[in-house]
């Protein structure tokens, strides 16, 4: 499943760490990785939204003022993408279009915040650490690859 990541440039450092952790479970479409040099970035963003199954909107004072973040949000709403607002500051007034959607307040407890996002996306399993889930999935993938190599080399 692909997640489109909408964020303001000013929040890139915070968002980058979160995206790196979500990338263990999902394909995260984010402009710093998914727009090749020489491409029309506006078309690539549109394509990224249209091909994604979920839209993660990182809500901050910067993203709420960003013309591009608002354009991305409008396209996600227009195409009826499931939207998950991830709020860095709960005192901010959310756009009316997001007020009926349950959002994640990204507070001090980083692991809890990641688990909330994963739970919303359907990837979290009970109270297991998201790092433990990633490790188990990596081991299963590795064992599958090893089994395949053994089976095909006989």
mmCIF file with all atom_site columns, C-alpha atoms in Angstrom:
data_model
loop_
_atom_site.group_PDB
_atom_site.id
_atom_site.type_symbol
_atom_site.label_atom_id
_atom_site.label_alt_id
_atom_site.label_comp_id
_atom_site.label_asym_id
_atom_site.label_entity_id
_atom_site.label_seq_id
_atom_site.pdbx_PDB_ins_code
_atom_site.Cartn_x
_atom_site.Cartn_y
_atom_site.Cartn_z
_atom_site.occupancy
_atom_site.B_iso_or_equiv
_atom_site.pdbx_formal_charge
_atom_site.auth_seq_id
_atom_site.auth_comp_id
_atom_site.auth_asym_id
_atom_site.auth_atom_id
_atom_site.pdbx_PDB_model_num
ATOM 1   C CA . UNK A 1 1   ? 0.000   0.000   0.000   1.00 0.00 ? 1   UNK A CA 1
ATOM 2   C CA . UNK A 1 2   ? 1.249   3.467   -0.856  1.00 0.00 ? 2   UNK A CA 1
ATOM 3   C CA . UNK A 1 3   ? 0.914   6.487   1.437   1.00 0.00 ? 3   UNK A CA 1
ATOM 4   C CA . UNK A 1 4   ? 1.117   10.019  0.083   1.00 0.00 ? 4   UNK A CA 1
ATOM 5   C CA . UNK A 1 5   ? 2.957   12.298  2.508   1.00 0.00 ? 5   UNK A CA 1
ATOM 6   C CA . UNK A 1 6   ? 1.839   15.931  2.540   1.00 0.00 ? 6   UNK A CA 1
ATOM 7   C CA . UNK A 1 7   ? 3.926   18.280  4.682   1.00 0.00 ? 7   UNK A CA 1
ATOM 8   C CA . UNK A 1 8   ? 5.359   21.796  4.768   1.00 0.00 ? 8   UNK A CA 1
ATOM 9   C CA . UNK A 1 9   ? 9.052   22.228  3.955   1.00 0.00 ? 9   UNK A CA 1
ATOM 10  C CA . UNK A 1 10  ? 9.631   23.825  7.346   1.00 0.00 ? 10  UNK A CA 1
ATOM 11  C CA . UNK A 1 11  ? 8.576   20.542  8.995   1.00 0.00 ? 11  UNK A CA 1
ATOM 12  C CA . UNK A 1 12  ? 10.767  18.322  6.800   1.00 0.00 ? 12  UNK A CA 1
ATOM 13  C CA . UNK A 1 13  ? 13.142  17.224  9.582   1.00 0.00 ? 13  UNK A CA 1
ATOM 14  C CA . UNK A 1 14  ? 10.310  15.992  11.826  1.00 0.00 ? 14  UNK A CA 1
ATOM 15  C CA . UNK A 1 15  ? 8.464   14.380  8.939   1.00 0.00 ? 15  UNK A CA 1
ATOM 16  C CA . UNK A 1 16  ? 11.573  12.678  7.508   1.00 0.00 ? 16  UNK A CA 1
ATOM 17  C CA . UNK A 1 17  ? 12.092  10.573  10.661  1.00 0.00 ? 17  UNK A CA 1
ATOM 18  C CA . UNK A 1 18  ? 8.441   9.520   10.737  1.00 0.00 ? 18  UNK A CA 1
ATOM 19  C CA . UNK A 1 19  ? 8.496   8.610   7.042   1.00 0.00 ? 19  UNK A CA 1
ATOM 20  C CA . UNK A 1 20  ? 11.634  6.499   7.534   1.00 0.00 ? 20  UNK A CA 1
ATOM 21  C CA . UNK A 1 21  ? 9.815   4.495   10.199  1.00 0.00 ? 21  UNK A CA 1
ATOM 22  C CA . UNK A 1 22  ? 6.570   4.169   8.210   1.00 0.00 ? 22  UNK A CA 1
ATOM 23  C CA . UNK A 1 23  ? 8.581   3.037   5.183   1.00 0.00 ? 23  UNK A CA 1
ATOM 24  C CA . UNK A 1 24  ? 9.251   -0.215  7.057   1.00 0.00 ? 24  UNK A CA 1
ATOM 25  C CA . UNK A 1 25  ? 5.578   -1.105  6.552   1.00 0.00 ? 25  UNK A CA 1
ATOM 26  C CA . UNK A 1 26  ? 4.374   0.937   3.591   1.00 0.00 ? 26  UNK A CA 1
ATOM 27  C CA . UNK A 1 27  ? 5.616   2.562   0.435   1.00 0.00 ? 27  UNK A CA 1
ATOM 28  C CA . UNK A 1 28  ? 5.646   6.246   1.356   1.00 0.00 ? 28  UNK A CA 1
ATOM 29  C CA . UNK A 1 29  ? 5.360   8.619   -1.595  1.00 0.00 ? 29  UNK A CA 1
ATOM 30  C CA . UNK A 1 30  ? 7.252   11.740  -0.608  1.00 0.00 ? 30  UNK A CA 1
ATOM 31  C CA . UNK A 1 31  ? 8.617   14.448  -2.862  1.00 0.00 ? 31  UNK A CA 1
ATOM 32  C CA . UNK A 1 32  ? 12.240  14.207  -1.726  1.00 0.00 ? 32  UNK A CA 1
ATOM 33  C CA . UNK A 1 33  ? 12.370  10.563  -2.930  1.00 0.00 ? 33  UNK A CA 1
ATOM 34  C CA . UNK A 1 34  ? 9.741   10.248  -5.618  1.00 0.00 ? 34  UNK A CA 1
ATOM 35  C CA . UNK A 1 35  ? 10.246  13.170  -7.975  1.00 0.00 ? 35  UNK A CA 1
ATOM 36  C CA . UNK A 1 36  ? 13.095  12.474  -10.352 1.00 0.00 ? 36  UNK A CA 1
ATOM 37  C CA . UNK A 1 37  ? 15.259  15.341  -11.575 1.00 0.00 ? 37  UNK A CA 1
ATOM 38  C CA . UNK A 1 38  ? 13.878  16.909  -14.746 1.00 0.00 ? 38  UNK A CA 1
ATOM 39  C CA . UNK A 1 39  ? 10.272  15.840  -14.054 1.00 0.00 ? 39  UNK A CA 1
ATOM 40  C CA . UNK A 1 40  ? 7.364   18.258  -13.783 1.00 0.00 ? 40  UNK A CA 1
ATOM 41  C CA . UNK A 1 41  ? 6.932   18.226  -10.001 1.00 0.00 ? 41  UNK A CA 1
ATOM 42  C CA . UNK A 1 42  ? 3.306   19.404  -10.071 1.00 0.00 ? 42  UNK A CA 1
ATOM 43  C CA . UNK A 1 43  ? 2.340   16.481  -12.333 1.00 0.00 ? 43  UNK A CA 1
ATOM 44  C CA . UNK A 1 44  ? 4.362   14.058  -10.206 1.00 0.00 ? 44  UNK A CA 1
ATOM 45  C CA . UNK A 1 45  ? 2.620   15.223  -7.025  1.00 0.00 ? 45  UNK A CA 1
ATOM 46  C CA . UNK A 1 46  ? -0.758  14.794  -8.677  1.00 0.00 ? 46  UNK A CA 1
ATOM 47  C CA . UNK A 1 47  ? 0.230   11.298  -9.867  1.00 0.00 ? 47  UNK A CA 1
ATOM 48  C CA . UNK A 1 48  ? 1.505   10.482  -6.366  1.00 0.00 ? 48  UNK A CA 1
ATOM 49  C CA . UNK A 1 49  ? -1.824  11.406  -4.806  1.00 0.00 ? 49  UNK A CA 1
ATOM 50  C CA . UNK A 1 50  ? -3.856  9.565   -7.431  1.00 0.00 ? 50  UNK A CA 1
ATOM 51  C CA . UNK A 1 51  ? -1.827  6.347   -7.114  1.00 0.00 ? 51  UNK A CA 1
ATOM 52  C CA . UNK A 1 52  ? -1.701  6.349   -3.306  1.00 0.00 ? 52  UNK A CA 1
ATOM 53  C CA . UNK A 1 53  ? -4.222  4.468   -1.197  1.00 0.00 ? 53  UNK A CA 1
ATOM 54  C CA . UNK A 1 54  ? -3.932  6.807   1.817   1.00 0.00 ? 54  UNK A CA 1
ATOM 55  C CA . UNK A 1 55  ? -3.102  10.475  2.299   1.00 0.00 ? 55  UNK A CA 1
ATOM 56  C CA . UNK A 1 56  ? -1.166  11.516  5.419   1.00 0.00 ? 56  UNK A CA 1
ATOM 57  C CA . UNK A 1 57  ? -1.452  15.232  6.060   1.00 0.00 ? 57  UNK A CA 1
ATOM 58  C CA . UNK A 1 58  ? 1.080   16.598  8.557   1.00 0.00 ? 58  UNK A CA 1
ATOM 59  C CA . UNK A 1 59  ? -0.737  19.511  10.141  1.00 0.00 ? 59  UNK A CA 1
ATOM 60  C CA . UNK A 1 60  ? 1.356   22.423  11.364  1.00 0.00 ? 60  UNK A CA 1
ATOM 61  C CA . UNK A 1 61  ? 1.131   26.199  11.266  1.00 0.00 ? 61  UNK A CA 1
ATOM 62  C CA . UNK A 1 62  ? 3.341   25.984  8.163   1.00 0.00 ? 62  UNK A CA 1
ATOM 63  C CA . UNK A 1 63  ? 1.281   23.372  6.285   1.00 0.00 ? 63  UNK A CA 1
ATOM 64  C CA . UNK A 1 64  ? -1.946  25.234  6.980   1.00 0.00 ? 64  UNK A CA 1
ATOM 65  C CA . UNK A 1 65  ? -0.423  28.328  5.344   1.00 0.00 ? 65  UNK A CA 1
ATOM 66  C CA . UNK A 1 66  ? 1.140   26.424  2.462   1.00 0.00 ? 66  UNK A CA 1
ATOM 67  C CA . UNK A 1 67  ? -0.599  26.878  -0.884  1.00 0.00 ? 67  UNK A CA 1
ATOM 68  C CA . UNK A 1 68  ? 0.744   23.505  -2.075  1.00 0.00 ? 68  UNK A CA 1
ATOM 69  C CA . UNK A 1 69  ? -0.285  21.587  1.026   1.00 0.00 ? 69  UNK A CA 1
ATOM 70  C CA . UNK A 1 70  ? -3.807  22.964  0.625   1.00 0.00 ? 70  UNK A CA 1
ATOM 71  C CA . UNK A 1 71  ? -3.834  21.992  -3.085  1.00 0.00 ? 71  UNK A CA 1
ATOM 72  C CA . UNK A 1 72  ? -2.727  18.474  -2.182  1.00 0.00 ? 72  UNK A CA 1
ATOM 73  C CA . UNK A 1 73  ? -5.404  18.242  0.500   1.00 0.00 ? 73  UNK A CA 1
ATOM 74  C CA . UNK A 1 74  ? -8.109  19.423  -1.911  1.00 0.00 ? 74  UNK A CA 1
ATOM 75  C CA . UNK A 1 75  ? -7.091  16.809  -4.492  1.00 0.00 ? 75  UNK A CA 1
ATOM 76  C CA . UNK A 1 76  ? -7.081  14.074  -1.832  1.00 0.00 ? 76  UNK A CA 1
ATOM 77  C CA . UNK A 1 77  ? -10.566 15.138  -0.727  1.00 0.00 ? 77  UNK A CA 1
ATOM 78  C CA . UNK A 1 78  ? -11.819 15.401  -4.299  1.00 0.00 ? 78  UNK A CA 1
ATOM 79  C CA . UNK A 1 79  ? -10.553 11.900  -5.119  1.00 0.00 ? 79  UNK A CA 1
ATOM 80  C CA . UNK A 1 80  ? -11.951 10.570  -1.827  1.00 0.00 ? 80  UNK A CA 1
ATOM 81  C CA . UNK A 1 81  ? -8.646  9.281   -0.488  1.00 0.00 ? 81  UNK A CA 1
ATOM 82  C CA . UNK A 1 82  ? -8.673  8.140   3.136   1.00 0.00 ? 82  UNK A CA 1
ATOM 83  C CA . UNK A 1 83  ? -6.987  11.014  4.971   1.00 0.00 ? 83  UNK A CA 1
ATOM 84  C CA . UNK A 1 84  ? -5.109  10.834  8.240   1.00 0.00 ? 84  UNK A CA 1
ATOM 85  C CA . UNK A 1 85  ? -4.312  14.228  9.762   1.00 0.00 ? 85  UNK A CA 1
ATOM 86  C CA . UNK A 1 86  ? -1.175  14.063  11.918  1.00 0.00 ? 86  UNK A CA 1
ATOM 87  C CA . UNK A 1 87  ? -1.189  17.148  14.102  1.00 0.00 ? 87  UNK A CA 1
ATOM 88  C CA . UNK A 1 88  ? 1.989   18.601  15.550  1.00 0.00 ? 88  UNK A CA 1
ATOM 89  C CA . UNK A 1 89  ? 0.155   21.280  17.549  1.00 0.00 ? 89  UNK A CA 1
ATOM 90  C CA . UNK A 1 90  ? -3.375  20.444  18.785  1.00 0.00 ? 90  UNK A CA 1
ATOM 91  C CA . UNK A 1 91  ? -4.106  24.127  19.438  1.00 0.00 ? 91  UNK A CA 1
ATOM 92  C CA . UNK A 1 92  ? -4.219  24.761  15.680  1.00 0.00 ? 92  UNK A CA 1
ATOM 93  C CA . UNK A 1 93  ? -7.578  25.225  14.021  1.00 0.00 ? 93  UNK A CA 1
ATOM 94  C CA . UNK A 1 94  ? -7.993  22.455  11.456  1.00 0.00 ? 94  UNK A CA 1
ATOM 95  C CA . UNK A 1 95  ? -9.555  23.149  8.065   1.00 0.00 ? 95  UNK A CA 1
ATOM 96  C CA . UNK A 1 96  ? -13.286 22.436  8.090   1.00 0.00 ? 96  UNK A CA 1
ATOM 97  C CA . UNK A 1 97  ? -12.747 19.505  5.696   1.00 0.00 ? 97  UNK A CA 1
ATOM 98  C CA . UNK A 1 98  ? -10.680 17.710  8.385   1.00 0.00 ? 98  UNK A CA 1
ATOM 99  C CA . UNK A 1 99  ? -12.815 18.354  11.457  1.00 0.00 ? 99  UNK A CA 1
ATOM 100 C CA . UNK A 1 100 ? -14.838 15.134  11.116  1.00 0.00 ? 100 UNK A CA 1
ATOM 101 C CA . UNK A 1 101 ? -11.746 12.928  10.663  1.00 0.00 ? 101 UNK A CA 1
ATOM 102 C CA . UNK A 1 102 ? -10.028 11.391  13.682  1.00 0.00 ? 102 UNK A CA 1
ATOM 103 C CA . UNK A 1 103 ? -6.499  12.742  13.837  1.00 0.00 ? 103 UNK A CA 1
ATOM 104 C CA . UNK A 1 104 ? -3.282  11.731  15.539  1.00 0.00 ? 104 UNK A CA 1
ATOM 105 C CA . UNK A 1 105 ? -1.753  14.292  17.858  1.00 0.00 ? 105 UNK A CA 1
ATOM 106 C CA . UNK A 1 106 ? 1.972   13.765  17.485  1.00 0.00 ? 106 UNK A CA 1
ATOM 107 C CA . UNK A 1 107 ? 3.075   14.351  21.064  1.00 0.00 ? 107 UNK A CA 1
ATOM 108 C CA . UNK A 1 108 ? 6.183   13.621  23.120  1.00 0.00 ? 108 UNK A CA 1
ATOM 109 C CA . UNK A 1 109 ? 6.007   9.795   23.088  1.00 0.00 ? 109 UNK A CA 1
ATOM 110 C CA . UNK A 1 110 ? 7.426   8.993   19.644  1.00 0.00 ? 110 UNK A CA 1
ATOM 111 C CA . UNK A 1 111 ? 6.784   5.219   19.718  1.00 0.00 ? 111 UNK A CA 1
ATOM 112 C CA . UNK A 1 112 ? 3.192   5.704   20.887  1.00 0.00 ? 112 UNK A CA 1
ATOM 113 C CA . UNK A 1 113 ? 2.638   8.200   18.061  1.00 0.00 ? 113 UNK A CA 1
ATOM 114 C CA . UNK A 1 114 ? 4.010   5.771   15.466  1.00 0.00 ? 114 UNK A CA 1
ATOM 115 C CA . UNK A 1 115 ? 1.793   2.991   16.873  1.00 0.00 ? 115 UNK A CA 1
ATOM 116 C CA . UNK A 1 116 ? -1.248  5.276   16.582  1.00 0.00 ? 116 UNK A CA 1
ATOM 117 C CA . UNK A 1 117 ? -0.467  6.003   12.944  1.00 0.00 ? 117 UNK A CA 1
ATOM 118 C CA . UNK A 1 118 ? 0.117   2.318   12.196  1.00 0.00 ? 118 UNK A CA 1
ATOM 119 C CA . UNK A 1 119 ? -3.080  1.371   14.037  1.00 0.00 ? 119 UNK A CA 1
ATOM 120 C CA . UNK A 1 120 ? -4.985  3.871   11.918  1.00 0.00 ? 120 UNK A CA 1
ATOM 121 C CA . UNK A 1 121 ? -3.476  2.333   8.813   1.00 0.00 ? 121 UNK A CA 1
ATOM 122 C CA . UNK A 1 122 ? -4.192  -1.179  10.042  1.00 0.00 ? 122 UNK A CA 1
ATOM 123 C CA . UNK A 1 123 ? -0.570  -2.269  10.555  1.00 0.00 ? 123 UNK A CA 1
ATOM 124 C CA . UNK A 1 124 ? -0.271  -2.271  14.331  1.00 0.00 ? 124 UNK A CA 1
ATOM 125 C CA . UNK A 1 125 ? -0.865  -5.481  16.192  1.00 0.00 ? 125 UNK A CA 1
ATOM 126 C CA . UNK A 1 126 ? -1.945  -5.134  19.834  1.00 0.00 ? 126 UNK A CA 1
ATOM 127 C CA . UNK A 1 127 ? 0.698   -3.403  21.948  1.00 0.00 ? 127 UNK A CA 1
ATOM 128 C CA . UNK A 1 128 ? 3.683   -4.949  20.201  1.00 0.00 ? 128 UNK A CA 1
ATOM 129 C CA . UNK A 1 129 ? 6.475   -2.485  19.568  1.00 0.00 ? 129 UNK A CA 1
ATOM 130 C CA . UNK A 1 130 ? 6.467   -1.274  15.967  1.00 0.00 ? 130 UNK A CA 1
ATOM 131 C CA . UNK A 1 131 ? 10.203  -1.983  15.875  1.00 0.00 ? 131 UNK A CA 1
ATOM 132 C CA . UNK A 1 132 ? 9.540   -5.584  16.906  1.00 0.00 ? 132 UNK A CA 1
ATOM 133 C CA . UNK A 1 133 ? 6.934   -5.900  14.145  1.00 0.00 ? 133 UNK A CA 1
ATOM 134 C CA . UNK A 1 134 ? 9.449   -4.586  11.600  1.00 0.00 ? 134 UNK A CA 1
ATOM 135 C CA . UNK A 1 135 ? 12.092  -7.026  12.844  1.00 0.00 ? 135 UNK A CA 1
ATOM 136 C CA . UNK A 1 136 ? 9.744   -10.019 12.613  1.00 0.00 ? 136 UNK A CA 1
ATOM 137 C CA . UNK A 1 137 ? 8.658   -9.000  9.105   1.00 0.00 ? 137 UNK A CA 1
ATOM 138 C CA . UNK A 1 138 ? 12.310  -8.556  8.025   1.00 0.00 ? 138 UNK A CA 1
ATOM 139 C CA . UNK A 1 139 ? 13.199  -12.007 9.400   1.00 0.00 ? 139 UNK A CA 1
ATOM 140 C CA . UNK A 1 140 ? 10.212  -13.585 7.624   1.00 0.00 ? 140 UNK A CA 1
ATOM 141 C CA . UNK A 1 141 ? 11.193  -11.909 4.365   1.00 0.00 ? 141 UNK A CA 1
ATOM 142 C CA . UNK A 1 142 ? 14.814  -13.046 4.751   1.00 0.00 ? 142 UNK A CA 1
ATOM 143 C CA . UNK A 1 143 ? 13.752  -16.637 5.489   1.00 0.00 ? 143 UNK A CA 1
ATOM 144 C CA . UNK A 1 144 ? 11.457  -16.548 2.467   1.00 0.00 ? 144 UNK A CA 1
ATOM 145 C CA . UNK A 1 145 ? 14.305  -15.376 0.233   1.00 0.00 ? 145 UNK A CA 1
ATOM 146 C CA . UNK A 1 146 ? 16.666  -18.034 1.636   1.00 0.00 ? 146 UNK A CA 1
ATOM 147 C CA . UNK A 1 147 ? 14.023  -20.743 1.108   1.00 0.00 ? 147 UNK A CA 1
ATOM 148 C CA . UNK A 1 148 ? 13.516  -19.554 -2.454  1.00 0.00 ? 148 UNK A CA 1
ATOM 149 C CA . UNK A 1 149 ? 17.255  -19.609 -3.176  1.00 0.00 ? 149 UNK A CA 1
ATOM 150 C CA . UNK A 1 150 ? 17.579  -23.128 -1.751  1.00 0.00 ? 150 UNK A CA 1
ATOM 151 C CA . UNK A 1 151 ? 14.527  -24.382 -3.647  1.00 0.00 ? 151 UNK A CA 1
ATOM 152 C CA . UNK A 1 152 ? 15.657  -22.937 -6.985  1.00 0.00 ? 152 UNK A CA 1
ATOM 153 C CA . UNK A 1 153 ? 19.277  -24.052 -6.718  1.00 0.00 ? 153 UNK A CA 1
ATOM 154 C CA . UNK A 1 154 ? 18.461  -27.761 -6.382  1.00 0.00 ? 154 UNK A CA 1
#
